[in-house]
PDB file of C-alpha atoms and ligand atoms in Angstrom:
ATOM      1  CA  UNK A   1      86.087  16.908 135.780  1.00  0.00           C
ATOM      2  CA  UNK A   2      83.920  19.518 135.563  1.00  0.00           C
ATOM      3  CA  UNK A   3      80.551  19.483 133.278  1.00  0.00           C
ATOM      4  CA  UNK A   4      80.259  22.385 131.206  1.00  0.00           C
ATOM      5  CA  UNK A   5      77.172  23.940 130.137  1.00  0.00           C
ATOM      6  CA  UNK A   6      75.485  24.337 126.676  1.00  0.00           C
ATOM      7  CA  UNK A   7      74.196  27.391 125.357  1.00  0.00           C
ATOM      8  CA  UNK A   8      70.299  27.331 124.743  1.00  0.00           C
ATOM      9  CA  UNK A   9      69.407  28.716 121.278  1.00  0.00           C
ATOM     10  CA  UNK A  10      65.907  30.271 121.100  1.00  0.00           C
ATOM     11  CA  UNK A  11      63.287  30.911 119.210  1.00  0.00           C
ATOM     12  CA  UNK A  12      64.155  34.575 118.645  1.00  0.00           C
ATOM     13  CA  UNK A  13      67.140  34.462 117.005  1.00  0.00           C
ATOM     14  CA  UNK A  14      66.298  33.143 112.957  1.00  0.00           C
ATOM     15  CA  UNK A  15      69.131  30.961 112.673  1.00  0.00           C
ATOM     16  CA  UNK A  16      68.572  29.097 115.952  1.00  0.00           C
ATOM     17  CA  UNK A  17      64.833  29.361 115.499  1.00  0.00           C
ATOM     18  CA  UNK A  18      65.855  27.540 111.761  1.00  0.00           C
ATOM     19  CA  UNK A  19      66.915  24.178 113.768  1.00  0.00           C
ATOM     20  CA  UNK A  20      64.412  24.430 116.515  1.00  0.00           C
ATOM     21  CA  UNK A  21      61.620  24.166 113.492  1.00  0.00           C
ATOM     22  CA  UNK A  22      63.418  21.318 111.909  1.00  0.00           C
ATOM     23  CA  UNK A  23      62.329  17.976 112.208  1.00  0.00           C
ATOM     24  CA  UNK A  24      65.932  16.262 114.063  1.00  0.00           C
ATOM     25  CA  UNK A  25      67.166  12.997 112.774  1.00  0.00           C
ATOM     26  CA  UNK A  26      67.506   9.664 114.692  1.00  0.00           C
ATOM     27  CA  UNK A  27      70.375   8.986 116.767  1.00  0.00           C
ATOM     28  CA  UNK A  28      72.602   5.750 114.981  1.00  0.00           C
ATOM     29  CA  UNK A  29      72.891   3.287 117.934  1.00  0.00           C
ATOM     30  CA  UNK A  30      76.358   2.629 117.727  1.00  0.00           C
ATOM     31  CA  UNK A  31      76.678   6.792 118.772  1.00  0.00           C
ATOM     32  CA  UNK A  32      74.846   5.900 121.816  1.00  0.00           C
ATOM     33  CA  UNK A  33      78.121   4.302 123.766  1.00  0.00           C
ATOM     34  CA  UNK A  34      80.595   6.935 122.477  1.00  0.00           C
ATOM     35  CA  UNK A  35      82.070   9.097 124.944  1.00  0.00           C
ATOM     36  CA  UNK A  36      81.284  12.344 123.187  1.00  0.00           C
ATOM     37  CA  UNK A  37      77.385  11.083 123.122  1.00  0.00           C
ATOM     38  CA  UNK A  38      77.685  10.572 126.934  1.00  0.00           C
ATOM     39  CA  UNK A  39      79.195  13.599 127.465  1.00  0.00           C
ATOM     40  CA  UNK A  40      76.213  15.337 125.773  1.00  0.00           C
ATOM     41  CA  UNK A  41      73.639  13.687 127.970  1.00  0.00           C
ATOM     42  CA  UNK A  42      75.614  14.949 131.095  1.00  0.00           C
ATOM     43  CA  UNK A  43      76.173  18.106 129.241  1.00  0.00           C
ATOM     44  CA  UNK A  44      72.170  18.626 128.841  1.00  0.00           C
ATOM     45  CA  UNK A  45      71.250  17.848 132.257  1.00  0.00           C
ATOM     46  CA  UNK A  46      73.551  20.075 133.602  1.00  0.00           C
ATOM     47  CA  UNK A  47      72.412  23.162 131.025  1.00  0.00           C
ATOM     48  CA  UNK A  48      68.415  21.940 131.897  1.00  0.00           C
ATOM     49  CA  UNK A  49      69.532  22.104 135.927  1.00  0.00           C
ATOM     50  CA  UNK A  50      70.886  25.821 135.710  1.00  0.00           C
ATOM     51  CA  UNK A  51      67.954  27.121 133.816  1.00  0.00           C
ATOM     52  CA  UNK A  52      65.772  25.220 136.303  1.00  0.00           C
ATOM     53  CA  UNK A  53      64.044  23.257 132.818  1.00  0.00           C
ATOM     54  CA  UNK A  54      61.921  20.042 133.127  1.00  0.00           C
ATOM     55  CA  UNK A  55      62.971  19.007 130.576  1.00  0.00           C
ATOM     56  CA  UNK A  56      65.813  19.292 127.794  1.00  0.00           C
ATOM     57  CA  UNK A  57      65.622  18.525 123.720  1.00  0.00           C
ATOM     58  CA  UNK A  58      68.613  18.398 121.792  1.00  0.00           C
ATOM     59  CA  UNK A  59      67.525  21.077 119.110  1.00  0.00           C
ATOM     60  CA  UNK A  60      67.382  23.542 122.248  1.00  0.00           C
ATOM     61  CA  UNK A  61      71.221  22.750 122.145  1.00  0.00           C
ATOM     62  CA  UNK A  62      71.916  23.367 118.806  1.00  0.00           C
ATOM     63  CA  UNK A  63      71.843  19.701 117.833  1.00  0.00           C
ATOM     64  CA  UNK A  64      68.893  18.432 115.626  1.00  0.00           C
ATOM     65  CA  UNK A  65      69.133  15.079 116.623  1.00  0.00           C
ATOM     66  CA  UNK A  66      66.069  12.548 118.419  1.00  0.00           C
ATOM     67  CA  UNK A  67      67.678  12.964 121.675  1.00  0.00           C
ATOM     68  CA  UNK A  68      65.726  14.543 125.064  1.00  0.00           C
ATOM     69  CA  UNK A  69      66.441  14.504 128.648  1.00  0.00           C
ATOM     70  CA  UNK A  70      63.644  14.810 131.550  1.00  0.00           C
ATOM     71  CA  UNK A  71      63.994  16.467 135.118  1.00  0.00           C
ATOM     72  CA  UNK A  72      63.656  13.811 137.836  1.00  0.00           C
ATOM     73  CA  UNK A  73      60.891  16.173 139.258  1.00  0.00           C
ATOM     74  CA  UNK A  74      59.018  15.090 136.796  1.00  0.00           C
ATOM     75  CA  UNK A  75      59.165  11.631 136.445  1.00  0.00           C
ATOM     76  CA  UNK A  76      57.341   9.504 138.011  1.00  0.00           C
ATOM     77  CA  UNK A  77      60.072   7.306 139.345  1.00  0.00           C
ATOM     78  CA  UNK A  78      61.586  10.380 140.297  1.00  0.00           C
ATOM     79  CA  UNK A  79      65.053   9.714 138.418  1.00  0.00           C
ATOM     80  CA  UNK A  80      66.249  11.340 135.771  1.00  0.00           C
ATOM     81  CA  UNK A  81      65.056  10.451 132.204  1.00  0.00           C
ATOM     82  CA  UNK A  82      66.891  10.242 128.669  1.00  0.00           C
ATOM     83  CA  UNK A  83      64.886   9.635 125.537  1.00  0.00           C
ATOM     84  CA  UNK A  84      66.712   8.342 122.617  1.00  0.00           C
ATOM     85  CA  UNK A  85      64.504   8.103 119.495  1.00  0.00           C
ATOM     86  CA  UNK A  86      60.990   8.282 121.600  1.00  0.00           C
ATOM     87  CA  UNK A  87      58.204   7.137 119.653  1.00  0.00           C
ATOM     88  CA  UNK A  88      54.563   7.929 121.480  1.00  0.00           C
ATOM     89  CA  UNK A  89      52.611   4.551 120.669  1.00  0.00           C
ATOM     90  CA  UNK A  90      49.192   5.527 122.179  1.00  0.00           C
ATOM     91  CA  UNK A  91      47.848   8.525 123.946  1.00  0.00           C
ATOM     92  CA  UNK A  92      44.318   8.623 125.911  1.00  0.00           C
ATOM     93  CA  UNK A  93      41.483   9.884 124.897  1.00  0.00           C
ATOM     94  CA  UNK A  94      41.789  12.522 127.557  1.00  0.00           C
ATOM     95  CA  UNK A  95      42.921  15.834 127.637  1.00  0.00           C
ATOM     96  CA  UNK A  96      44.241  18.147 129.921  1.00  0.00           C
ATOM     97  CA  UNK A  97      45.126  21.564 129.254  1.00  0.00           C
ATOM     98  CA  UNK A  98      47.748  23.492 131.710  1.00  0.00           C
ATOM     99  CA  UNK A  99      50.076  26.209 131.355  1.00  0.00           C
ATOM    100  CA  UNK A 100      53.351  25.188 129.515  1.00  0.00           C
ATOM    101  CA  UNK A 101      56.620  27.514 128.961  1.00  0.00           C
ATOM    102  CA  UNK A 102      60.064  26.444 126.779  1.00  0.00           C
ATOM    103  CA  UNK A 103      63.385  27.588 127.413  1.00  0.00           C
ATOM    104  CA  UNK A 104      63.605  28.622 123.796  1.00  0.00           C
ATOM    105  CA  UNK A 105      61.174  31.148 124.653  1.00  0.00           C
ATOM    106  CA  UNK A 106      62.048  33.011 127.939  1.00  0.00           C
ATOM    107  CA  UNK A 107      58.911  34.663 129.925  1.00  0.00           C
ATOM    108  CA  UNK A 108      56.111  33.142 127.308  1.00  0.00           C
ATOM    109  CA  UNK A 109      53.639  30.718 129.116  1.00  0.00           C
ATOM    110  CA  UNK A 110      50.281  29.733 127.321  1.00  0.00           C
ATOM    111  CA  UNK A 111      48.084  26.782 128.095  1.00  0.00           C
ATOM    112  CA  UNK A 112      48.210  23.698 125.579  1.00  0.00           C
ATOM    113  CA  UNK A 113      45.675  20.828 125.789  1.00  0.00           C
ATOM    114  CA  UNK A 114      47.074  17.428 125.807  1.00  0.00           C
ATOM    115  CA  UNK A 115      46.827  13.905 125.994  1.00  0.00           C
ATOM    116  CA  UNK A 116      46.572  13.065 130.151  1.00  0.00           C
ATOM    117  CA  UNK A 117      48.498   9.815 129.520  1.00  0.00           C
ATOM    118  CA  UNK A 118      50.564   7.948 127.039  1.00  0.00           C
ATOM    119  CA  UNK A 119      52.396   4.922 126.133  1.00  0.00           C
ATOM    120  CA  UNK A 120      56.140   5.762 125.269  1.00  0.00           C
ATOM    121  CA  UNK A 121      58.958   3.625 123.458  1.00  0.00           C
ATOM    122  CA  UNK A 122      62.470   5.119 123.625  1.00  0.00           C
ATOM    123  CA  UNK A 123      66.351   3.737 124.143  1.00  0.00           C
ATOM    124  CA  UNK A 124      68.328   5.107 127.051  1.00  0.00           C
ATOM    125  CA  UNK A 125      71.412   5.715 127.511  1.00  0.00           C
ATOM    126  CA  UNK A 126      72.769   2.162 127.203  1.00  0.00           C
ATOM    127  CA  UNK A 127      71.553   1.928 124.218  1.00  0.00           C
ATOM    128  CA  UNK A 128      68.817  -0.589 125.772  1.00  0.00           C
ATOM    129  CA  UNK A 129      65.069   0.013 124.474  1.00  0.00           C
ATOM    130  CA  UNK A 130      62.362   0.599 127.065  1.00  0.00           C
ATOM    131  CA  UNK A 131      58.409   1.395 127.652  1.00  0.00           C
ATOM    132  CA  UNK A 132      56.862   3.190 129.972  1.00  0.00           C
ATOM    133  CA  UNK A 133      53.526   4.329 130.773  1.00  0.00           C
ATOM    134  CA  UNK A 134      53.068   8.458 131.905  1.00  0.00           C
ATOM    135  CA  UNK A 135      50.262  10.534 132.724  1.00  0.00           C
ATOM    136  CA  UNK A 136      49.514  14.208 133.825  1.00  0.00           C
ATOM    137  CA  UNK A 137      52.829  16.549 134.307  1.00  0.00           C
ATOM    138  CA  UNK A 138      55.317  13.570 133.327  1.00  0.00           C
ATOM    139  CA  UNK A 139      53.173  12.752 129.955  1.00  0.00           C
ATOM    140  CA  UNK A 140      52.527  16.584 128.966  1.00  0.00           C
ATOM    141  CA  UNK A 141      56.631  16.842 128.846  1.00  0.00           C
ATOM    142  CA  UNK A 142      57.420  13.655 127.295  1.00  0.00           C
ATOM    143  CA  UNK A 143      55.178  15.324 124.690  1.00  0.00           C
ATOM    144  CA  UNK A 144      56.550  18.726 124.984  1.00  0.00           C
ATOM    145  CA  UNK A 145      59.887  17.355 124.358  1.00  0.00           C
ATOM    146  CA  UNK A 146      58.972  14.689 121.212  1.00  0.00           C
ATOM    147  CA  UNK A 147      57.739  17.521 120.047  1.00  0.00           C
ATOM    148  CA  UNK A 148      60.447  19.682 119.943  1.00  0.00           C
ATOM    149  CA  UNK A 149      62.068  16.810 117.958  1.00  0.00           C
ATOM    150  CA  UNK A 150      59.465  17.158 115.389  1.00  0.00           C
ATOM    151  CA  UNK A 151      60.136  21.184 115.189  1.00  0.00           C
ATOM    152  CA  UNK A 152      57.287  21.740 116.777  1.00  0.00           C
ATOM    153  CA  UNK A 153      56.995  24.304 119.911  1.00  0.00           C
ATOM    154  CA  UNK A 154      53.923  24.650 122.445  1.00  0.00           C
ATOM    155  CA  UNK A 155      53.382  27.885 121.257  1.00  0.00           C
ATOM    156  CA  UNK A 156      51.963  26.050 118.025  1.00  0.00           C
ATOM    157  CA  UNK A 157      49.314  24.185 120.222  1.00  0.00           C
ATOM    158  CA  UNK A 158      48.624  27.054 122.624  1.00  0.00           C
ATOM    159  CA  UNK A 159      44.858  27.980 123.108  1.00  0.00           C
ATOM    160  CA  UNK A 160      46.077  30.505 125.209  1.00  0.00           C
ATOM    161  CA  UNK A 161      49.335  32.715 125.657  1.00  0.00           C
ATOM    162  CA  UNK A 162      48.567  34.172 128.802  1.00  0.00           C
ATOM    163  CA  UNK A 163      51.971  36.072 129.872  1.00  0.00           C
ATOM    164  CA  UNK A 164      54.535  37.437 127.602  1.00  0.00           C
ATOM    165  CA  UNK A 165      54.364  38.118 123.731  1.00  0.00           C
ATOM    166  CA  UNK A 166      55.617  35.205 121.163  1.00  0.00           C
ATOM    167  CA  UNK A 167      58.835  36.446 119.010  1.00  0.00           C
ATOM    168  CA  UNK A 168      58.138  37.458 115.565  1.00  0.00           C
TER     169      UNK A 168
HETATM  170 NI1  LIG B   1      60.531  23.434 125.262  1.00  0.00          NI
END
């Protein structure tokens, strides 16, 4: 069967930028195991692949719900990663700021301080809850994507824009 791709809503058009600035709503558990759920989390790897993302929230789908998906790239098990519900529950003292982009906002990039490592507590796919510990490029997406559950976007943490021009 083959595994379709979503279409990524953006920050330019007002009624997709309308969810991407909502704060999304938890996932019910019971959702987790149902096959249109799974099909979703296949769905948003495969969208994240062919636009060569990091990293995947749901609100970049069109969904606002507390659902994310991370590149194996940048993990630092390298496998893939889903994030159901991820809750940060401590971030160091240190900072790091690098240049971030979003597909929501083709050809912007502007450097964002944030925390070098964190302390995450999520559900995956199983519906089974896990921790993990992250630092440097794997931490400074977990964060990118939480916050895109929040409504938030980099551009709101930027110090920086340093290529292309924000949408209006
Ligand atoms: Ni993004």
């Amino acid at each position: 069967m083959a595994k379709s791709k979503l279409s990524l809503w953006l920050l330019r058009d007002p009624g997709q930028a309308e969810v991407l600035r909502r704060p999304a709503r938890p996932v019910d558990w019971p959702v987790i195991a149902t096959p249109e759920f799974q099909r979703l989390i296949d769905e948003m790897f495969v969208t994240m692949h062919e636009a060569d993302g990091i990293g995947l929230a749901a609100p970049q789908i069109g969904q606002s719900i507390r659902l994310a998906v991370i590149n194996s790239q940048a993990t630092e098990n390298r496998q893939p990663l889903v994030l159901i519900n991820p809750v940060i529950e401590q971030t160091s003292p240190e900072q790091v700021s690098m240049e971030e982009g979003c597909l929501s906002i083709p050809k912007v990039f502007g450097r964002v301080p944030r925390a070098r490592s964190l302390w995450l507590a999520a559900v995956d796919r199983d519906g089974n809850r896990y921790r993990l510990e992250a630092h440097d490029l794997f931490a400074r997406v977990i964060q990118h994507e939480i916050d895109h559950l929040n409504g938030r976007l980099y551009i709101d943490r930027s110090t920086e824009i340093t290529s292309g021009k924000i949408p209006v």
